[in-house]
Amino acid sequence: MDQYIMKGGNPLVGEVTVSGAKNAALGILAAAIMTDEDVRIDNLPDVSDINVMLNAIEEIGARVERIHRNAVRINAGTVNAVCVETENIRRMRASYYLIGALLGKHKSATVPMPGGCQIGSRPIDQHLKGFRALGADCRITNGNVIADAASLSGSHIYLDIVSVGATINIMMAAALAKGKTVLENAAKEPHIVDVANFLNSMGANIKGAGTDVIRITGVERLHGTTYAIIPDQIEAGTFMFAAAITRGDIMVRNLIPKHMEAISAKLLEMGCEILEFDDAIRVVGSQRLRPTNIKTLPYPGYPTDMQPQAGAALAVARGTSVVIESIFENRFRYADELARMGANIKIEGNTAVITGVERLTGAEIRACDLRAGAALVLAGLSAEGITTISDIAYIQRGYEHFEEKLRALGAEIALVNSEREIQKFMLCAG
Ligand code: UD1
């Protein structure tokens, strides 16, 4: 079983280049099957969730050609099924994008109920509300979401909850509906804009993505395109916090500074120095962090996907911080793991009260979900002694070459899968 083993204490110093955004890529790969023509996608992150999505697309009949590690050509002119049955897709949240894509293009979709990280109950009622408003009949039977429509017609849809997934999904289906759709209370995350730009590059007519009202005028058909995915806001933020927690100095390259504003603001409050460039941010975290308060919110608020990384950093800050998680109810499971490392965190409902300790100490811990796993790696790299993290498949879902990138910054970390490899690491770590 793969594990990460690390010896903490080294300040991480140097440069790191951010990969393409996983969550944008998942929407874009699904949307790529909405045309019969060739679609080339560049800056695709090489992470396991992306490979699961590519397999699912291939299994319904699309041709998928891996041009290189970070580029793919898809031709969905050969899609022969609207029923997605791939086993692995059940474990993934973004499988829901195949509903919007298939419904838009083929007016019919059967997709397993989405899985994904156990960070909350994660219903899909808003997605279905949108599809129904467009004229689809939607039901959940035997663990599958089944959506059918004789035809789709534009509609006025108000989302009851700001949902990233529902916004993208409804946008995809509406792109090929007849007439105009107005989607209100839409989510505004950077990857929504990226999926909209991708669809527009295929001939869709989507306006207002990135604001809370998106207007979509349906078109007859979409055509082929070549498109490069935006940098991953959350991967970038994770490396920014890596500089903070290890008292290091990291230049994070290939990011969009505007997307990082909420994260940069919190790091400044915590006492880090932030230097902003056109497509890079340098974080200097040379001193003990100061406490701060954080509340997760939809974009442009502080992202829920960056909450565990902040929690880990605040666990070694000088004083008490309050972190409120307002998006997902089950996102503090990393606190129990940090407690094994000596952290002082009290959870009350959706609030964590974190009293910083001088130093965490190495321990045997497990990744409980993707972002929690990344946060625990950061904690291990700042801790005194050796930390091992199991269940790292979660982390591999969303971070490309994570351990290599961290090693290049001076981290002592290795991916091991046997006692022998653990012993070898211990010998080298001294
Ligand atoms: C996406 C991201 C995830 C991120 C989250 C919030 C992907 C694959 N995942 O997840 O990494 O943490 O956005 O930025 O892009 N909700 C409903 N009904 C719905 C849909 C959502 O009640 O139909 C609720 C959810 O339970 C949650 C909130 O709305 O409390 C926001 O969820 P949403 O934005 O939809 O997150 P995901 O798309 O699942």
CSV table of C-alpha atoms and ligand atoms in Angstrom, one decimal:
chain,number,residue,atom,x,y,z
A,1,MET,CA,0.0,0.0,0.0
A,2,ASP,CA,1.5,3.4,-1.0
A,3,GLN,CA,2.4,5.7,1.8
A,4,TYR,CA,4.2,9.0,2.1
A,5,ILE,CA,7.0,9.1,4.6
A,6,MET,CA,8.7,12.4,5.4
A,7,LYS,CA,11.1,14.0,7.8
A,8,GLY,CA,9.9,17.4,8.8
A,9,GLY,CA,11.8,20.5,9.7
A,10,ASN,CA,13.3,21.8,6.5
A,11,PRO,CA,12.1,25.2,5.3
A,12,LEU,CA,10.8,24.7,1.7
A,13,VAL,CA,12.7,27.0,-0.6
A,14,GLY,CA,12.7,27.5,-4.4
A,15,GLU,CA,10.3,27.6,-7.3
A,16,VAL,CA,7.4,25.4,-8.2
A,17,THR,CA,5.2,25.4,-11.3
A,18,VAL,CA,1.5,24.8,-10.8
A,19,SER,CA,-0.3,22.3,-13.0
A,20,GLY,CA,-3.7,22.6,-14.8
A,21,ALA,CA,-6.8,22.9,-12.7
A,22,LYS,CA,-8.2,19.5,-11.9
A,23,ASN,CA,-11.8,20.7,-11.3
A,24,ALA,CA,-11.8,22.7,-14.5
A,25,ALA,CA,-10.4,19.8,-16.4
A,26,LEU,CA,-13.1,17.4,-15.2
A,27,GLY,CA,-15.8,19.7,-16.5
A,28,ILE,CA,-14.0,20.4,-19.7
A,29,LEU,CA,-13.4,16.7,-20.4
A,30,ALA,CA,-17.1,16.0,-20.0
A,31,ALA,CA,-17.9,19.0,-22.2
A,32,ALA,CA,-15.5,17.7,-24.9
A,33,ILE,CA,-18.0,14.9,-25.7
A,34,MET,CA,-20.6,17.4,-26.8
A,35,THR,CA,-19.1,17.7,-30.3
A,36,ASP,CA,-18.5,15.1,-33.0
A,37,GLU,CA,-15.3,16.9,-34.0
A,38,ASP,CA,-11.7,16.7,-32.6
A,39,VAL,CA,-11.0,18.5,-29.4
A,40,ARG,CA,-7.5,19.0,-28.1
A,41,ILE,CA,-7.0,19.8,-24.5
A,42,ASP,CA,-3.6,21.1,-23.2
A,43,ASN,CA,-2.4,21.7,-19.6
A,44,LEU,CA,-4.3,18.7,-18.4
A,45,PRO,CA,-3.1,17.6,-15.0
A,46,ASP,CA,-1.8,14.0,-14.8
A,47,VAL,CA,-3.8,13.0,-11.7
A,48,SER,CA,-5.9,9.9,-11.1
A,49,ASP,CA,-9.3,11.6,-11.2
A,50,ILE,CA,-8.5,12.8,-14.8
A,51,ASN,CA,-7.6,9.3,-15.9
A,52,VAL,CA,-10.9,7.9,-14.4
A,53,MET,CA,-12.8,10.6,-16.4
A,54,LEU,CA,-10.9,9.8,-19.6
A,55,ASN,CA,-11.6,6.0,-19.2
A,56,ALA,CA,-15.3,6.7,-18.7
A,57,ILE,CA,-15.4,8.8,-21.9
A,58,GLU,CA,-13.6,6.0,-23.8
A,59,GLU,CA,-15.9,3.4,-22.5
A,60,ILE,CA,-19.0,5.1,-23.9
A,61,GLY,CA,-17.2,5.0,-27.3
A,62,ALA,CA,-15.2,8.2,-27.6
A,63,ARG,CA,-11.7,8.1,-29.1
A,64,VAL,CA,-9.1,9.3,-26.6
A,65,GLU,CA,-5.6,9.9,-27.7
A,66,ARG,CA,-3.0,10.8,-25.1
A,67,ILE,CA,-0.7,13.2,-27.1
A,68,HIS,CA,1.6,13.4,-24.0
A,69,ARG,CA,1.3,13.4,-20.3
A,70,ASN,CA,-0.6,16.8,-20.2
A,71,ALA,CA,-2.4,16.8,-23.5
A,72,VAL,CA,-5.2,14.8,-25.0
A,73,ARG,CA,-7.2,14.6,-28.2
A,74,ILE,CA,-10.8,13.5,-27.9
A,75,ASN,CA,-13.2,12.6,-30.7
A,76,ALA,CA,-16.7,11.8,-29.5
A,77,GLY,CA,-18.2,11.3,-32.9
A,78,THR,CA,-18.1,7.6,-32.2
A,79,VAL,CA,-20.0,7.7,-28.8
A,80,ASN,CA,-22.4,4.8,-28.9
A,81,ALA,CA,-23.8,4.8,-25.4
A,82,VAL,CA,-25.4,7.3,-23.1
A,83,CYS,CA,-25.1,4.9,-20.1
A,84,VAL,CA,-21.8,5.3,-18.1
A,85,GLU,CA,-21.0,2.1,-16.3
A,86,THR,CA,-17.3,2.4,-15.4
A,87,GLU,CA,-16.8,1.1,-11.9
A,88,ASN,CA,-14.2,3.8,-10.9
A,89,ILE,CA,-16.5,6.6,-11.9
A,90,ARG,CA,-18.8,5.7,-9.0
A,91,ARG,CA,-16.0,6.9,-6.6
A,92,MET,CA,-15.8,10.3,-8.2
A,93,ARG,CA,-17.8,13.4,-7.6
A,94,ALA,CA,-17.4,15.0,-11.0
A,95,SER,CA,-19.1,12.0,-12.8
A,96,TYR,CA,-22.1,14.3,-12.5
A,97,TYR,CA,-20.7,16.4,-15.4
A,98,LEU,CA,-21.4,13.5,-17.8
A,99,ILE,CA,-25.1,13.9,-17.1
A,100,GLY,CA,-25.1,17.5,-18.3
A,101,ALA,CA,-22.9,16.7,-21.3
A,102,LEU,CA,-24.8,13.6,-22.4
A,103,LEU,CA,-28.2,15.2,-21.8
A,104,GLY,CA,-27.2,18.3,-23.8
A,105,LYS,CA,-25.8,16.4,-26.8
A,106,HIS,CA,-27.9,13.1,-26.8
A,107,LYS,CA,-30.9,14.2,-24.7
A,108,SER,CA,-30.4,11.1,-22.6
A,109,ALA,CA,-28.0,10.1,-19.8
A,110,THR,CA,-27.6,7.3,-17.3
A,111,VAL,CA,-24.8,8.0,-14.9
A,112,PRO,CA,-24.0,6.4,-11.4
A,113,MET,CA,-24.8,8.7,-8.5
A,114,PRO,CA,-21.6,10.7,-7.8
A,115,GLY,CA,-19.2,9.6,-5.1
A,116,GLY,CA,-16.1,11.5,-4.2
A,117,CYS,CA,-14.5,12.6,-0.9
A,118,GLN,CA,-16.7,12.1,2.2
A,119,ILE,CA,-16.7,15.8,3.1
A,120,GLY,CA,-20.4,16.1,3.5
A,121,SER,CA,-23.8,14.9,2.3
A,122,ARG,CA,-23.3,16.5,-1.2
A,123,PRO,CA,-26.8,16.2,-2.7
A,124,ILE,CA,-27.4,16.9,-6.5
A,125,ASP,CA,-30.9,18.3,-6.2
A,126,GLN,CA,-29.9,21.7,-7.7
A,127,HIS,CA,-28.4,19.9,-10.8
A,128,LEU,CA,-31.7,18.0,-11.3
A,129,LYS,CA,-33.8,21.1,-10.7
A,130,GLY,CA,-31.9,22.8,-13.6
A,131,PHE,CA,-32.2,19.8,-15.9
A,132,ARG,CA,-35.9,19.6,-15.2
A,133,ALA,CA,-36.4,23.3,-15.8
A,134,LEU,CA,-34.8,22.6,-19.3
A,135,GLY,CA,-37.5,20.0,-19.9
A,136,ALA,CA,-35.7,16.8,-18.9
A,137,ASP,CA,-37.3,14.0,-16.9
A,138,CYS,CA,-34.9,13.0,-14.1
A,139,ARG,CA,-35.0,10.2,-11.7
A,140,ILE,CA,-32.7,8.2,-9.5
A,141,THR,CA,-33.0,4.4,-9.8
A,142,ASN,CA,-30.7,1.6,-8.7
A,143,GLY,CA,-27.9,4.0,-7.8
A,144,ASN,CA,-28.1,5.7,-11.2
A,145,VAL,CA,-29.2,9.2,-12.2
A,146,ILE,CA,-31.3,8.8,-15.3
A,147,ALA,CA,-32.2,12.0,-17.4
A,148,ASP,CA,-34.1,12.0,-20.6
A,149,ALA,CA,-35.7,14.7,-22.8
A,150,ALA,CA,-37.5,14.7,-26.1
A,151,SER,CA,-35.9,18.2,-26.5
A,152,LEU,CA,-34.4,20.8,-24.2
A,153,SER,CA,-35.7,24.3,-24.0
A,154,GLY,CA,-34.1,27.3,-22.4
A,155,SER,CA,-35.5,28.4,-19.1
A,156,HIS,CA,-35.1,30.9,-16.2
A,157,ILE,CA,-33.4,29.0,-13.3
A,158,TYR,CA,-32.7,30.2,-9.8
A,159,LEU,CA,-30.3,28.1,-7.8
A,160,ASP,CA,-31.3,27.8,-4.2
A,161,ILE,CA,-27.7,27.1,-3.2
A,162,VAL,CA,-24.6,28.5,-4.8
A,163,SER,CA,-23.2,25.3,-6.4
A,164,VAL,CA,-20.2,24.9,-8.6
A,165,GLY,CA,-21.2,21.5,-9.9
A,166,ALA,CA,-24.8,22.6,-10.6
A,167,THR,CA,-23.7,25.8,-12.4
A,168,ILE,CA,-21.4,24.0,-14.7
A,169,ASN,CA,-23.8,21.1,-15.4
A,170,ILE,CA,-26.7,23.3,-16.2
A,171,MET,CA,-24.5,25.5,-18.4
A,172,MET,CA,-23.5,22.5,-20.4
A,173,ALA,CA,-27.0,21.1,-21.0
A,174,ALA,CA,-28.3,24.6,-21.8
A,175,ALA,CA,-25.6,25.2,-24.3
A,176,LEU,CA,-27.4,22.9,-26.7
A,177,ALA,CA,-31.0,23.6,-25.6
A,178,LYS,CA,-33.4,25.6,-27.8
A,179,GLY,CA,-33.5,29.3,-26.8
A,180,LYS,CA,-32.3,31.3,-23.9
A,181,THR,CA,-31.5,30.2,-20.4
A,182,VAL,CA,-30.9,32.6,-17.5
A,183,LEU,CA,-29.1,31.0,-14.6
A,184,GLU,CA,-29.3,33.1,-11.4
A,185,ASN,CA,-27.4,32.7,-8.2
A,186,ALA,CA,-24.7,31.0,-10.2
A,187,ALA,CA,-21.4,30.1,-8.6
A,188,LYS,CA,-18.4,32.2,-9.7
A,189,GLU,CA,-15.4,30.0,-9.3
A,190,PRO,CA,-12.5,30.4,-11.8
A,191,HIS,CA,-13.2,26.9,-13.2
A,192,ILE,CA,-16.8,28.0,-14.1
A,193,VAL,CA,-15.3,30.7,-16.3
A,194,ASP,CA,-12.9,28.2,-17.7
A,195,VAL,CA,-15.6,25.7,-18.7
A,196,ALA,CA,-17.7,28.5,-20.2
A,197,ASN,CA,-14.7,29.7,-22.2
A,198,PHE,CA,-14.1,26.2,-23.4
A,199,LEU,CA,-17.7,25.8,-24.5
A,200,ASN,CA,-17.6,29.2,-26.2
A,201,SER,CA,-14.5,28.1,-28.1
A,202,MET,CA,-16.6,25.2,-29.4
A,203,GLY,CA,-19.3,27.7,-30.6
A,204,ALA,CA,-21.5,27.9,-27.5
A,205,ASN,CA,-23.0,31.3,-26.6
A,206,ILE,CA,-22.5,31.8,-22.9
A,207,LYS,CA,-22.3,35.2,-21.3
A,208,GLY,CA,-21.7,36.3,-17.7
A,209,ALA,CA,-19.7,33.3,-16.4
A,210,GLY,CA,-17.8,34.5,-13.3
A,211,THR,CA,-20.8,36.7,-12.2
A,212,ASP,CA,-23.9,35.4,-10.5
A,213,VAL,CA,-26.1,35.6,-13.6
A,214,ILE,CA,-25.2,33.5,-16.6
A,215,ARG,CA,-27.0,33.9,-19.8
A,216,ILE,CA,-26.9,31.0,-22.3
A,217,THR,CA,-28.3,31.1,-25.8
A,218,GLY,CA,-28.6,27.6,-27.1
A,219,VAL,CA,-26.9,26.7,-30.4
A,220,GLU,CA,-27.7,23.8,-32.8
A,221,ARG,CA,-24.3,22.2,-32.5
A,222,LEU,CA,-20.8,22.6,-31.1
A,223,HIS,CA,-17.6,22.3,-33.1
A,224,GLY,CA,-14.0,21.1,-32.4
A,225,THR,CA,-11.4,23.3,-30.6
A,226,THR,CA,-8.0,23.4,-29.1
A,227,TYR,CA,-7.9,24.7,-25.5
A,228,ALA,CA,-5.5,25.0,-22.6
A,229,ILE,CA,-6.8,24.6,-19.0
A,230,ILE,CA,-6.2,27.4,-16.4
A,231,PRO,CA,-3.7,26.8,-13.6
A,232,ASP,CA,-5.0,25.0,-10.4
A,233,GLN,CA,-5.9,27.6,-7.8
A,234,ILE,CA,-6.0,25.0,-5.0
A,235,GLU,CA,-2.6,23.4,-5.9
A,236,ALA,CA,-1.1,26.9,-6.0
A,237,GLY,CA,-2.7,27.8,-2.6
A,238,THR,CA,-1.3,24.5,-1.2
A,239,PHE,CA,2.2,25.4,-2.1
A,240,MET,CA,1.7,29.0,-0.8
A,241,PHE,CA,0.8,27.4,2.6
A,242,ALA,CA,3.7,25.1,2.3
A,243,ALA,CA,6.0,28.1,2.4
A,244,ALA,CA,4.1,29.5,5.4
A,245,ILE,CA,4.0,26.4,7.5
A,246,THR,CA,7.7,25.4,6.9
A,247,ARG,CA,8.9,29.0,7.3
A,248,GLY,CA,10.2,28.8,3.8
A,249,ASP,CA,10.4,31.0,0.7
A,250,ILE,CA,8.6,29.7,-2.4
A,251,MET,CA,8.0,31.3,-5.8
A,252,VAL,CA,4.8,29.7,-7.0
A,253,ARG,CA,4.8,30.0,-10.8
A,254,ASN,CA,2.0,29.7,-13.4
A,255,LEU,CA,-0.9,30.9,-11.4
A,256,ILE,CA,-3.5,33.7,-11.8
A,257,PRO,CA,-2.9,36.1,-8.9
A,258,LYS,CA,-6.5,37.3,-9.1
A,259,HIS,CA,-7.7,33.8,-8.2
A,260,MET,CA,-5.5,33.7,-5.2
A,261,GLU,CA,-6.7,36.9,-3.5
A,262,ALA,CA,-8.5,35.3,-0.5
A,263,ILE,CA,-5.6,33.0,0.1
A,264,SER,CA,-3.0,35.8,-0.2
A,265,ALA,CA,-5.0,37.9,2.2
A,266,LYS,CA,-5.1,35.2,4.9
A,267,LEU,CA,-1.3,34.5,4.5
A,268,LEU,CA,-0.6,38.3,4.9
A,269,GLU,CA,-2.7,38.3,8.1
A,270,MET,CA,-0.7,35.3,9.3
A,271,GLY,CA,2.5,37.3,8.9
A,272,CYS,CA,3.8,36.0,5.6
A,273,GLU,CA,5.4,38.3,3.0
A,274,ILE,CA,3.5,38.1,-0.3
A,275,LEU,CA,5.1,39.4,-3.5
A,276,GLU,CA,2.9,39.4,-6.5
A,277,PHE,CA,4.0,39.1,-10.2
A,278,ASP,CA,2.1,38.8,-13.5
A,279,ASP,CA,1.7,35.0,-13.2
A,280,ALA,CA,3.5,34.1,-10.0
A,281,ILE,CA,3.4,34.8,-6.3
A,282,ARG,CA,6.3,34.5,-3.9
A,283,VAL,CA,5.5,33.6,-0.3
A,284,VAL,CA,8.1,34.2,2.4
A,285,GLY,CA,7.1,32.7,5.7
A,286,SER,CA,10.3,33.1,7.6
A,287,GLN,CA,8.7,33.8,11.0
A,288,ARG,CA,6.3,32.1,13.4
A,289,LEU,CA,2.8,32.5,12.0
A,290,ARG,CA,0.1,34.7,13.6
A,291,PRO,CA,-3.4,33.4,14.3
A,292,THR,CA,-6.3,34.5,12.2
A,293,ASN,CA,-10.0,33.7,11.7
A,294,ILE,CA,-11.3,32.1,8.5
A,295,LYS,CA,-14.8,31.4,7.1
A,296,THR,CA,-15.1,29.3,4.0
A,297,LEU,CA,-17.4,30.8,1.3
A,298,PRO,CA,-18.1,30.5,-2.4
A,299,TYR,CA,-15.7,32.3,-4.6
A,300,PRO,CA,-14.4,35.1,-4.2
A,301,GLY,CA,-14.5,34.1,-0.5
A,302,TYR,CA,-12.0,31.8,1.1
A,303,PRO,CA,-12.2,28.4,-0.6
A,304,THR,CA,-13.4,25.3,1.3
A,305,ASP,CA,-10.8,23.3,-0.6
A,306,MET,CA,-8.1,25.4,1.1
A,307,GLN,CA,-9.5,25.1,4.7
A,308,PRO,CA,-7.5,22.0,5.8
A,309,GLN,CA,-4.2,23.5,4.6
A,310,ALA,CA,-5.0,26.7,6.6
A,311,GLY,CA,-6.0,24.6,9.6
A,312,ALA,CA,-2.7,22.8,9.6
A,313,ALA,CA,-0.8,26.1,9.4
A,314,LEU,CA,-2.8,27.7,12.2
A,315,ALA,CA,-2.1,24.6,14.4
A,316,VAL,CA,1.5,26.0,14.7
A,317,ALA,CA,0.6,29.7,14.9
A,318,ARG,CA,1.3,31.8,18.0
A,319,GLY,CA,-2.3,32.0,19.5
A,320,THR,CA,-5.9,31.0,18.9
A,321,SER,CA,-7.7,31.0,15.6
A,322,VAL,CA,-11.3,30.3,14.7
A,323,VAL,CA,-12.1,28.5,11.4
A,324,ILE,CA,-15.7,28.2,10.3
A,325,GLU,CA,-16.5,25.7,7.5
A,326,SER,CA,-19.7,26.9,5.9
A,327,ILE,CA,-19.8,24.7,2.7
A,328,PHE,CA,-19.3,21.1,3.7
A,329,GLU,CA,-20.2,19.7,7.2
A,330,ASN,CA,-17.6,17.0,7.4
A,331,ARG,CA,-14.4,18.8,6.6
A,332,PHE,CA,-12.6,18.8,9.9
A,333,ARG,CA,-11.7,15.1,10.0
A,334,TYR,CA,-8.0,16.0,9.6
A,335,ALA,CA,-8.1,17.5,13.1
A,336,ASP,CA,-8.0,14.1,14.7
A,337,GLU,CA,-4.9,13.3,12.7
A,338,LEU,CA,-3.3,16.6,13.6
A,339,ALA,CA,-4.1,15.8,17.2
A,340,ARG,CA,-1.8,12.7,16.9
A,341,MET,CA,0.9,15.2,16.0
A,342,GLY,CA,0.3,17.3,19.1
A,343,ALA,CA,-2.1,19.9,17.7
A,344,ASN,CA,-4.7,21.5,19.9
A,345,ILE,CA,-8.0,21.7,18.0
A,346,LYS,CA,-11.5,21.7,19.3
A,347,ILE,CA,-14.4,21.1,16.9
A,348,GLU,CA,-17.9,22.4,17.7
A,349,GLY,CA,-20.2,21.8,14.8
A,350,ASN,CA,-18.9,23.7,11.8
A,351,THR,CA,-16.3,25.6,13.8
A,352,ALA,CA,-12.8,24.7,14.8
A,353,VAL,CA,-11.0,26.5,17.6
A,354,ILE,CA,-7.3,26.0,16.9
A,355,THR,CA,-4.7,27.0,19.6
A,356,GLY,CA,-1.3,27.0,18.0
A,357,VAL,CA,1.5,24.9,19.5
A,358,GLU,CA,5.2,25.6,19.1
A,359,ARG,CA,5.8,22.5,17.0
A,360,LEU,CA,4.0,19.5,15.7
A,361,THR,CA,5.7,16.1,16.1
A,362,GLY,CA,5.9,13.3,13.6
A,363,ALA,CA,3.3,10.5,13.8
A,364,GLU,CA,1.6,7.7,11.8
A,365,ILE,CA,-1.5,9.3,10.3
A,366,ARG,CA,-3.9,8.8,7.4
A,367,ALA,CA,-5.3,11.0,4.6
A,368,CYS,CA,-9.0,11.3,5.1
A,369,ASP,CA,-9.8,13.1,1.9
A,370,LEU,CA,-8.0,14.9,-0.9
A,371,ARG,CA,-7.4,18.3,0.6
A,372,ALA,CA,-7.1,17.0,4.2
A,373,GLY,CA,-4.4,14.7,2.9
A,374,ALA,CA,-2.5,17.6,1.3
A,375,ALA,CA,-2.8,19.5,4.6
A,376,LEU,CA,-1.4,16.6,6.5
A,377,VAL,CA,1.6,16.4,4.2
A,378,LEU,CA,2.2,20.1,5.0
A,379,ALA,CA,1.9,19.4,8.7
A,380,GLY,CA,4.4,16.4,8.4
A,381,LEU,CA,6.9,18.6,6.6
A,382,SER,CA,6.8,21.2,9.3
A,383,ALA,CA,6.8,18.6,12.2
A,384,GLU,CA,9.8,17.4,14.2
A,385,GLY,CA,10.7,13.9,13.2
A,386,ILE,CA,9.2,11.3,10.9
A,387,THR,CA,5.6,11.2,9.7
A,388,THR,CA,4.0,8.5,7.6
A,389,ILE,CA,0.7,9.1,5.8
A,390,SER,CA,-1.4,6.3,4.5
A,391,ASP,CA,-4.4,6.3,2.1
A,392,ILE,CA,-2.5,8.7,-0.2
A,393,ALA,CA,-4.7,7.6,-3.1
A,394,TYR,CA,-6.9,10.5,-2.1
A,395,ILE,CA,-4.0,12.9,-2.6
A,396,GLN,CA,-3.0,11.4,-5.9
A,397,ARG,CA,-6.5,12.2,-7.2
A,398,GLY,CA,-5.7,15.9,-7.3
A,399,TYR,CA,-2.0,16.7,-7.0
A,400,GLU,CA,0.3,16.1,-9.9
A,401,HIS,CA,3.8,14.8,-8.9
A,402,PHE,CA,3.2,16.1,-5.4
A,403,GLU,CA,6.2,14.5,-3.8
A,404,GLU,CA,8.5,15.3,-6.6
A,405,LYS,CA,7.5,19.0,-6.5
A,406,LEU,CA,8.0,19.1,-2.8
A,407,ARG,CA,11.4,17.3,-3.0
A,408,ALA,CA,12.5,19.9,-5.5
A,409,LEU,CA,11.8,22.5,-2.8
A,410,GLY,CA,14.0,20.7,-0.3
A,411,ALA,CA,11.4,18.5,1.4
A,412,GLU,CA,12.6,15.1,2.7
A,413,ILE,CA,9.6,13.0,1.4
A,414,ALA,CA,9.3,9.7,-0.4
A,415,LEU,CA,6.5,7.5,-1.7
A,416,VAL,CA,7.0,4.1,-0.2
A,417,ASN,CA,5.1,0.8,-0.4
A,418,SER,CA,7.2,-1.7,1.6
A,419,GLU,CA,8.9,-1.9,5.0
A,420,ARG,CA,12.2,-2.1,3.1
A,421,GLU,CA,11.6,1.2,1.4
A,422,ILE,CA,10.6,2.8,4.8
A,423,GLN,CA,13.9,1.5,6.3
A,424,LYS,CA,15.8,2.9,3.3
A,425,PHE,CA,14.2,6.3,3.8
A,426,MET,CA,15.0,6.2,7.5
A,427,LEU,CA,18.6,5.4,6.8
A,428,CYS,CA,19.0,8.3,4.3
A,429,ALA,CA,17.1,10.7,6.5
A,430,GLY,CA,19.6,9.9,9.3
B,1,UD1,C1,-17.0,21.4,-6.2
B,1,UD1,C2,-15.5,20.9,-6.2
B,1,UD1,C3,-15.0,20.8,-4.8
B,1,UD1,C4,-15.2,22.1,-4.0
B,1,UD1,C5,-16.7,22.6,-4.1
B,1,UD1,C6,-16.9,23.9,-3.5
B,1,UD1,C7,-15.4,19.6,-8.2
B,1,UD1,C8,-15.3,18.3,-8.8
B,1,UD1,N1,-15.5,19.7,-6.9
B,1,UD1,O1,-17.7,20.4,-5.6
B,1,UD1,O2,-13.7,20.4,-4.8
B,1,UD1,O3,-15.0,21.8,-2.6
B,1,UD1,O4,-17.0,22.7,-5.5
B,1,UD1,O5,-16.0,24.9,-4.0
B,1,UD1,O6,-15.3,20.7,-8.9
B,1,UD1,N2,-25.3,21.4,-2.8
B,1,UD1,C9,-26.7,21.1,-2.6
B,1,UD1,N3,-27.3,20.6,-3.7
B,1,UD1,C10,-26.8,20.5,-5.0
B,1,UD1,C11,-25.4,20.9,-5.1
B,1,UD1,C12,-24.7,21.3,-4.0
B,1,UD1,O7,-27.2,21.2,-1.5
B,1,UD1,O8,-27.4,20.1,-5.9
B,1,UD1,C13,-24.6,22.0,-1.6
B,1,UD1,C14,-23.4,21.1,-1.2
B,1,UD1,O9,-23.8,20.1,-0.3
B,1,UD1,C15,-22.5,22.1,-0.6
B,1,UD1,C16,-22.7,23.4,-1.4
B,1,UD1,O10,-24.0,23.2,-2.0
B,1,UD1,O11,-22.9,22.4,0.8
B,1,UD1,C17,-21.7,23.6,-2.4
B,1,UD1,O12,-21.5,22.5,-3.2
B,1,UD1,P1,-20.9,22.5,-4.7
B,1,UD1,O13,-20.4,23.9,-5.0
B,1,UD1,O14,-22.0,21.9,-5.6
B,1,UD1,O15,-19.7,21.6,-4.7
B,1,UD1,P2,-19.3,20.4,-5.7
B,1,UD1,O16,-19.7,20.8,-7.1
B,1,UD1,O17,-19.8,19.1,-5.1
